Amino acid sequence: MTNLFLKKNLNDLVASLPDERKKKAVDFIRRCYNTFLDLDFSLLEMNPFTFNTDGNAIPLDMRVEVDDTASFKNMKKWNGIIFPQPFGRRLYPEEQFVKELDEKTGASLKLTVLNPRGHIWTMVAGGGASVIYTDTVVDLGFGAELGNYGEYSGDPNEEETYLYAKTILDLATRRPDGKPRALLIGGGIANFTDVAKTFKGIIRALKEYKEHLQKSNTRIYVRRGGPNYQTGLKLMRELGKELGVPIEVYGPETSMTKIVPLAIDYVKGR
């Protein structure tokens, strides 16, 4: 909204007020609007506001809503507001860690634990891709074995990706039970996320969890495309030999969800 448009509409809005209150009313509404923008409100409602004896505008009742995707830039301004969880669900410590990580970056890092004892885990790039991978696992009848739902996107840096990957690996390799486990490192074809850069963070975490991956009998399936994907996939292929952990690597020439039935067959013991 331009200042000219805002000024014109405000003048129309306060036209019925006494002349001595018009200027202060316009100034008050304009400052509310600037605050709305600055704090990334999605709603600001006053019902009503009035004027005190000094002629200043005073809200008698106010309601605001904030956009939680702006937490990374406004959490200090919001004074550490805590967003309620859906249906009163308590966060796992790992979910809380990723949530705090997400709030500190302009990238997107999301994690929901579905089944801590699951045998199929995902580390998916992109919100849309994460839904597709999850739906595919469920459609193939293995939803009960799905350990998590989540995604990383928005070009997170290497350190952020490392911390995110380490959190998922810690969950995915706990309590080895002798049964095969699969980790899907998938995604579509990125527009601007540097695949090689994010894979470096993932590779750091995989190296750190080498023994855990071996003990939990985990096989890794990779499918990715986008900027520098050739370099990223090459790093993954070389890593499999170094770790002694089976890693199957596919590029954009392979359909995005092909690795899902492969992982399920492995978990089934085929």
CSV table of C-alpha atoms in Angstrom, one decimal:
chain,number,residue,atom,x,y,z
A,1,MET,CA,0.0,0.0,0.0
A,2,THR,CA,1.5,3.3,-1.0
A,3,ASN,CA,1.6,6.3,1.3
A,4,LEU,CA,-0.6,8.2,-1.1
A,5,PHE,CA,-3.2,5.5,-1.2
A,6,LEU,CA,-3.0,5.1,2.6
A,7,LYS,CA,-3.3,8.9,3.2
A,8,LYS,CA,-6.3,9.2,0.8
A,9,ASN,CA,-8.2,6.3,2.4
A,10,LEU,CA,-7.5,7.5,5.9
A,11,ASN,CA,-8.7,11.0,5.2
A,12,ASP,CA,-12.0,9.5,3.9
A,13,LEU,CA,-12.1,7.2,7.0
A,14,VAL,CA,-11.8,10.0,9.5
A,15,ALA,CA,-14.0,12.6,7.6
A,16,SER,CA,-16.8,12.4,10.2
A,17,LEU,CA,-14.5,13.1,13.2
A,18,PRO,CA,-14.2,16.5,14.8
A,19,ASP,CA,-11.4,18.5,13.1
A,20,GLU,CA,-9.3,18.5,16.3
A,21,ARG,CA,-9.2,14.7,16.2
A,22,LYS,CA,-8.6,14.0,12.5
A,23,LYS,CA,-4.9,14.5,12.5
A,24,LYS,CA,-4.3,12.4,15.6
A,25,ALA,CA,-6.5,9.6,14.3
A,26,VAL,CA,-4.7,9.5,11.0
A,27,ASP,CA,-1.4,9.4,12.7
A,28,PHE,CA,-2.5,6.7,15.1
A,29,ILE,CA,-3.8,4.4,12.3
A,30,ARG,CA,-0.7,5.0,10.2
A,31,ARG,CA,1.6,4.0,13.1
A,32,CYS,CA,-0.6,0.9,13.7
A,33,TYR,CA,-0.2,0.0,10.0
A,34,ASN,CA,3.6,0.5,10.2
A,35,THR,CA,3.7,-1.7,13.3
A,36,PHE,CA,1.6,-4.3,11.4
A,37,LEU,CA,4.3,-4.5,8.7
A,38,ASP,CA,7.3,-4.3,11.0
A,39,LEU,CA,6.2,-7.2,13.2
A,40,ASP,CA,4.7,-9.3,10.4
A,41,PHE,CA,1.2,-9.4,11.8
A,42,SER,CA,-1.3,-11.4,9.8
A,43,LEU,CA,-4.2,-9.6,11.7
A,44,LEU,CA,-4.5,-6.5,13.8
A,45,GLU,CA,-8.0,-5.7,15.1
A,46,MET,CA,-9.2,-3.0,17.5
A,47,ASN,CA,-12.8,-2.9,18.6
A,48,PRO,CA,-13.1,-0.1,19.4
A,49,PHE,CA,-10.5,2.6,20.0
A,50,THR,CA,-11.3,5.9,21.5
A,51,PHE,CA,-9.7,9.2,22.6
A,52,ASN,CA,-8.6,10.1,26.0
A,53,THR,CA,-8.9,13.5,27.6
A,54,ASP,CA,-5.6,14.6,26.0
A,55,GLY,CA,-7.0,13.8,22.6
A,56,ASN,CA,-4.8,10.8,22.0
A,57,ALA,CA,-6.2,7.6,20.4
A,58,ILE,CA,-6.4,4.7,22.8
A,59,PRO,CA,-7.4,1.1,21.9
A,60,LEU,CA,-9.9,-0.4,24.3
A,61,ASP,CA,-9.6,-3.9,23.0
A,62,MET,CA,-7.0,-5.3,20.6
A,63,ARG,CA,-6.3,-8.6,19.0
A,64,VAL,CA,-3.3,-9.5,16.8
A,65,GLU,CA,-2.1,-12.6,15.0
A,66,VAL,CA,1.5,-13.1,13.9
A,67,ASP,CA,3.0,-15.1,11.1
A,68,ASP,CA,5.1,-17.9,12.6
A,69,THR,CA,7.2,-18.2,9.4
A,70,ALA,CA,8.7,-14.8,10.4
A,71,SER,CA,10.0,-16.1,13.7
A,72,PHE,CA,13.6,-16.1,12.5
A,73,LYS,CA,13.5,-12.3,12.1
A,74,ASN,CA,11.1,-11.2,14.8
A,75,MET,CA,11.4,-13.5,17.8
A,76,LYS,CA,13.1,-10.8,19.9
A,77,LYS,CA,10.5,-8.2,18.9
A,78,TRP,CA,7.8,-10.7,19.8
A,79,ASN,CA,9.4,-11.2,23.2
A,80,GLY,CA,9.9,-15.0,22.8
A,81,ILE,CA,6.3,-15.8,22.1
A,82,ILE,CA,5.5,-19.5,22.3
A,83,PHE,CA,3.2,-20.9,19.6
A,84,PRO,CA,0.7,-23.6,20.7
A,85,GLN,CA,1.1,-27.1,19.2
A,86,PRO,CA,-1.9,-28.6,17.3
A,87,PHE,CA,-4.3,-30.6,19.5
A,88,GLY,CA,-2.1,-29.9,22.6
A,89,ARG,CA,0.6,-32.3,21.4
A,90,ARG,CA,3.9,-32.0,23.2
A,91,LEU,CA,7.1,-31.7,21.1
A,92,TYR,CA,9.8,-34.3,21.2
A,93,PRO,CA,13.1,-32.7,22.2
A,94,GLU,CA,14.4,-33.3,18.7
A,95,GLU,CA,11.3,-31.4,17.2
A,96,GLN,CA,11.9,-28.6,19.6
A,97,PHE,CA,15.6,-28.4,18.6
A,98,VAL,CA,14.7,-28.2,14.9
A,99,LYS,CA,11.9,-25.7,15.6
A,100,GLU,CA,14.5,-23.4,17.4
A,101,LEU,CA,16.9,-23.9,14.5
A,102,ASP,CA,14.2,-23.0,12.0
A,103,GLU,CA,13.4,-19.8,13.9
A,104,LYS,CA,17.0,-18.6,13.6
A,105,THR,CA,17.3,-18.9,9.8
A,106,GLY,CA,15.6,-17.6,6.7
A,107,ALA,CA,15.6,-21.2,5.4
A,108,SER,CA,12.9,-23.8,6.3
A,109,LEU,CA,13.7,-26.7,8.6
A,110,LYS,CA,10.8,-28.8,9.8
A,111,LEU,CA,10.5,-32.1,11.7
A,112,THR,CA,7.6,-34.1,13.1
A,113,VAL,CA,8.3,-37.5,14.7
A,114,LEU,CA,5.6,-40.0,13.7
A,115,ASN,CA,7.0,-43.3,15.0
A,116,PRO,CA,10.2,-43.3,17.0
A,117,ARG,CA,10.6,-47.0,16.3
A,118,GLY,CA,9.9,-46.8,12.6
A,119,HIS,CA,12.2,-48.4,10.0
A,120,ILE,CA,11.7,-45.8,7.2
A,121,TRP,CA,13.0,-42.3,7.7
A,122,THR,CA,13.1,-39.3,5.4
A,123,MET,CA,15.4,-36.3,4.9
A,124,VAL,CA,13.6,-34.5,2.1
A,125,ALA,CA,14.4,-31.2,0.4
A,126,GLY,CA,11.3,-29.1,-0.3
A,127,GLY,CA,7.8,-28.9,1.3
A,128,GLY,CA,6.0,-30.2,-1.8
A,129,ALA,CA,8.5,-33.1,-2.1
A,130,SER,CA,8.1,-34.0,1.5
A,131,VAL,CA,4.4,-34.5,1.1
A,132,ILE,CA,4.9,-36.6,-2.1
A,133,TYR,CA,7.4,-38.9,-0.4
A,134,THR,CA,5.2,-39.3,2.7
A,135,ASP,CA,2.1,-40.0,0.6
A,136,THR,CA,4.0,-42.5,-1.5
A,137,VAL,CA,5.2,-44.5,1.6
A,138,VAL,CA,1.6,-44.5,2.9
A,139,ASP,CA,0.1,-45.4,-0.5
A,140,LEU,CA,2.5,-48.4,-0.7
A,141,GLY,CA,1.2,-49.6,2.7
A,142,PHE,CA,4.1,-48.8,4.9
A,143,GLY,CA,2.8,-45.7,6.7
A,144,ALA,CA,3.1,-47.4,10.1
A,145,GLU,CA,6.8,-47.8,9.6
A,146,LEU,CA,7.4,-44.1,8.7
A,147,GLY,CA,9.5,-42.6,11.4
A,148,ASN,CA,9.1,-38.9,10.6
A,149,TYR,CA,7.7,-36.2,8.4
A,150,GLY,CA,9.8,-33.1,7.6
A,151,GLU,CA,11.7,-31.0,5.1
A,152,TYR,CA,14.6,-28.7,4.6
A,153,SER,CA,14.4,-25.9,1.9
A,154,GLY,CA,15.2,-22.3,1.2
A,155,ASP,CA,18.9,-22.9,0.7
A,156,PRO,CA,20.0,-23.7,4.3
A,157,ASN,CA,23.8,-23.3,4.9
A,158,GLU,CA,26.1,-26.3,5.5
A,159,GLU,CA,26.0,-25.9,9.3
A,160,GLU,CA,22.2,-25.8,9.4
A,161,THR,CA,21.9,-28.8,7.2
A,162,TYR,CA,24.4,-30.7,9.3
A,163,LEU,CA,22.5,-30.0,12.5
A,164,TYR,CA,19.2,-31.0,10.9
A,165,ALA,CA,20.7,-34.2,9.4
A,166,LYS,CA,22.3,-35.1,12.7
A,167,THR,CA,19.0,-34.8,14.5
A,168,ILE,CA,17.2,-37.2,12.0
A,169,LEU,CA,20.1,-39.7,12.0
A,170,ASP,CA,20.1,-39.8,15.8
A,171,LEU,CA,16.4,-40.7,15.8
A,172,ALA,CA,16.7,-43.1,12.8
A,173,THR,CA,19.5,-45.2,14.3
A,174,ARG,CA,18.4,-45.6,17.9
A,175,ARG,CA,17.7,-49.0,19.4
A,176,PRO,CA,18.9,-51.4,16.7
A,177,ASP,CA,16.6,-54.4,16.6
A,178,GLY,CA,18.2,-56.4,13.8
A,179,LYS,CA,15.6,-55.4,11.2
A,180,PRO,CA,16.7,-53.4,8.1
A,181,ARG,CA,16.1,-49.7,8.1
A,182,ALA,CA,16.0,-47.2,5.2
A,183,LEU,CA,16.8,-43.5,5.0
A,184,LEU,CA,15.4,-41.6,2.0
A,185,ILE,CA,17.4,-38.5,1.1
A,186,GLY,CA,15.1,-37.2,-1.6
A,187,GLY,CA,13.8,-34.2,-3.3
A,188,GLY,CA,12.7,-32.8,-6.6
A,189,ILE,CA,14.8,-30.5,-8.8
A,190,ALA,CA,15.8,-27.5,-6.7
A,191,ASN,CA,15.5,-24.0,-8.1
A,192,PHE,CA,18.1,-22.3,-6.0
A,193,THR,CA,19.2,-24.6,-3.2
A,194,ASP,CA,22.8,-25.5,-3.8
A,195,VAL,CA,22.6,-29.3,-3.7
A,196,ALA,CA,26.4,-29.8,-3.2
A,197,LYS,CA,26.5,-27.4,-0.3
A,198,THR,CA,23.6,-28.9,1.6
A,199,PHE,CA,24.9,-32.4,0.8
A,200,LYS,CA,28.2,-31.4,2.5
A,201,GLY,CA,26.3,-30.8,5.7
A,202,ILE,CA,24.5,-34.1,5.4
A,203,ILE,CA,27.7,-35.9,4.6
A,204,ARG,CA,29.3,-34.5,7.8
A,205,ALA,CA,26.4,-35.9,9.8
A,206,LEU,CA,26.6,-39.3,8.0
A,207,LYS,CA,30.3,-39.6,8.8
A,208,GLU,CA,29.6,-38.9,12.4
A,209,TYR,CA,26.9,-41.6,12.6
A,210,LYS,CA,28.9,-44.2,10.6
A,211,GLU,CA,28.8,-46.8,13.4
A,212,HIS,CA,25.2,-46.1,14.3
A,213,LEU,CA,24.2,-46.6,10.6
A,214,GLN,CA,26.1,-49.9,10.5
A,215,LYS,CA,24.7,-51.2,13.8
A,216,SER,CA,21.1,-50.3,12.8
A,217,ASN,CA,21.5,-52.0,9.4
A,218,THR,CA,20.5,-48.8,7.6
A,219,ARG,CA,20.6,-48.5,3.8
A,220,ILE,CA,20.5,-45.0,2.3
A,221,TYR,CA,18.6,-44.0,-0.9
A,222,VAL,CA,19.4,-40.7,-2.6
A,223,ARG,CA,17.5,-38.9,-5.3
A,224,ARG,CA,18.2,-35.2,-6.1
A,225,GLY,CA,18.5,-32.6,-8.8
A,226,GLY,CA,19.2,-28.9,-9.0
A,227,PRO,CA,22.1,-26.5,-8.9
A,228,ASN,CA,25.5,-28.5,-8.5
A,229,TYR,CA,23.6,-31.8,-8.2
A,230,GLN,CA,26.3,-33.7,-10.1
A,231,THR,CA,28.9,-32.7,-7.5
A,232,GLY,CA,26.5,-33.5,-4.6
A,233,LEU,CA,25.7,-37.0,-6.0
A,234,LYS,CA,29.3,-37.7,-6.7
A,235,LEU,CA,30.1,-36.9,-3.0
A,236,MET,CA,27.4,-39.3,-1.9
A,237,ARG,CA,28.6,-42.1,-4.1
A,238,GLU,CA,32.1,-41.8,-2.7
A,239,LEU,CA,30.8,-41.6,0.8
A,240,GLY,CA,29.1,-45.0,0.6
A,241,LYS,CA,32.5,-46.6,-0.1
A,242,GLU,CA,34.2,-44.7,2.7
A,243,LEU,CA,31.5,-45.5,5.3
A,244,GLY,CA,30.9,-49.1,4.4
A,245,VAL,CA,27.2,-48.2,4.4
A,246,PRO,CA,25.1,-49.0,1.3
A,247,ILE,CA,24.1,-45.8,-0.5
A,248,GLU,CA,22.2,-45.9,-3.7
A,249,VAL,CA,22.3,-42.6,-5.6
A,250,TYR,CA,20.0,-41.4,-8.4
A,251,GLY,CA,19.7,-38.1,-10.3
A,252,PRO,CA,16.9,-36.2,-12.0
A,253,GLU,CA,16.8,-38.8,-14.8
A,254,THR,CA,15.1,-41.0,-12.3
A,255,SER,CA,11.5,-40.4,-11.2
A,256,MET,CA,11.4,-38.6,-7.8
A,257,THR,CA,9.7,-41.4,-5.9
A,258,LYS,CA,11.4,-44.4,-7.4
A,259,ILE,CA,13.6,-44.8,-4.3
A,260,VAL,CA,10.5,-45.3,-2.1
A,261,PRO,CA,9.6,-48.8,-3.3
A,262,LEU,CA,13.3,-49.7,-3.3
A,263,ALA,CA,13.5,-48.7,0.4
A,264,ILE,CA,10.4,-50.6,1.3
A,265,ASP,CA,11.6,-53.8,-0.4
A,266,TYR,CA,14.8,-53.5,1.6
A,267,VAL,CA,13.0,-53.0,4.9
A,268,LYS,CA,10.8,-56.0,4.0
A,269,GLY,CA,13.9,-58.1,3.6
A,270,ARG,CA,13.6,-58.7,-0.1
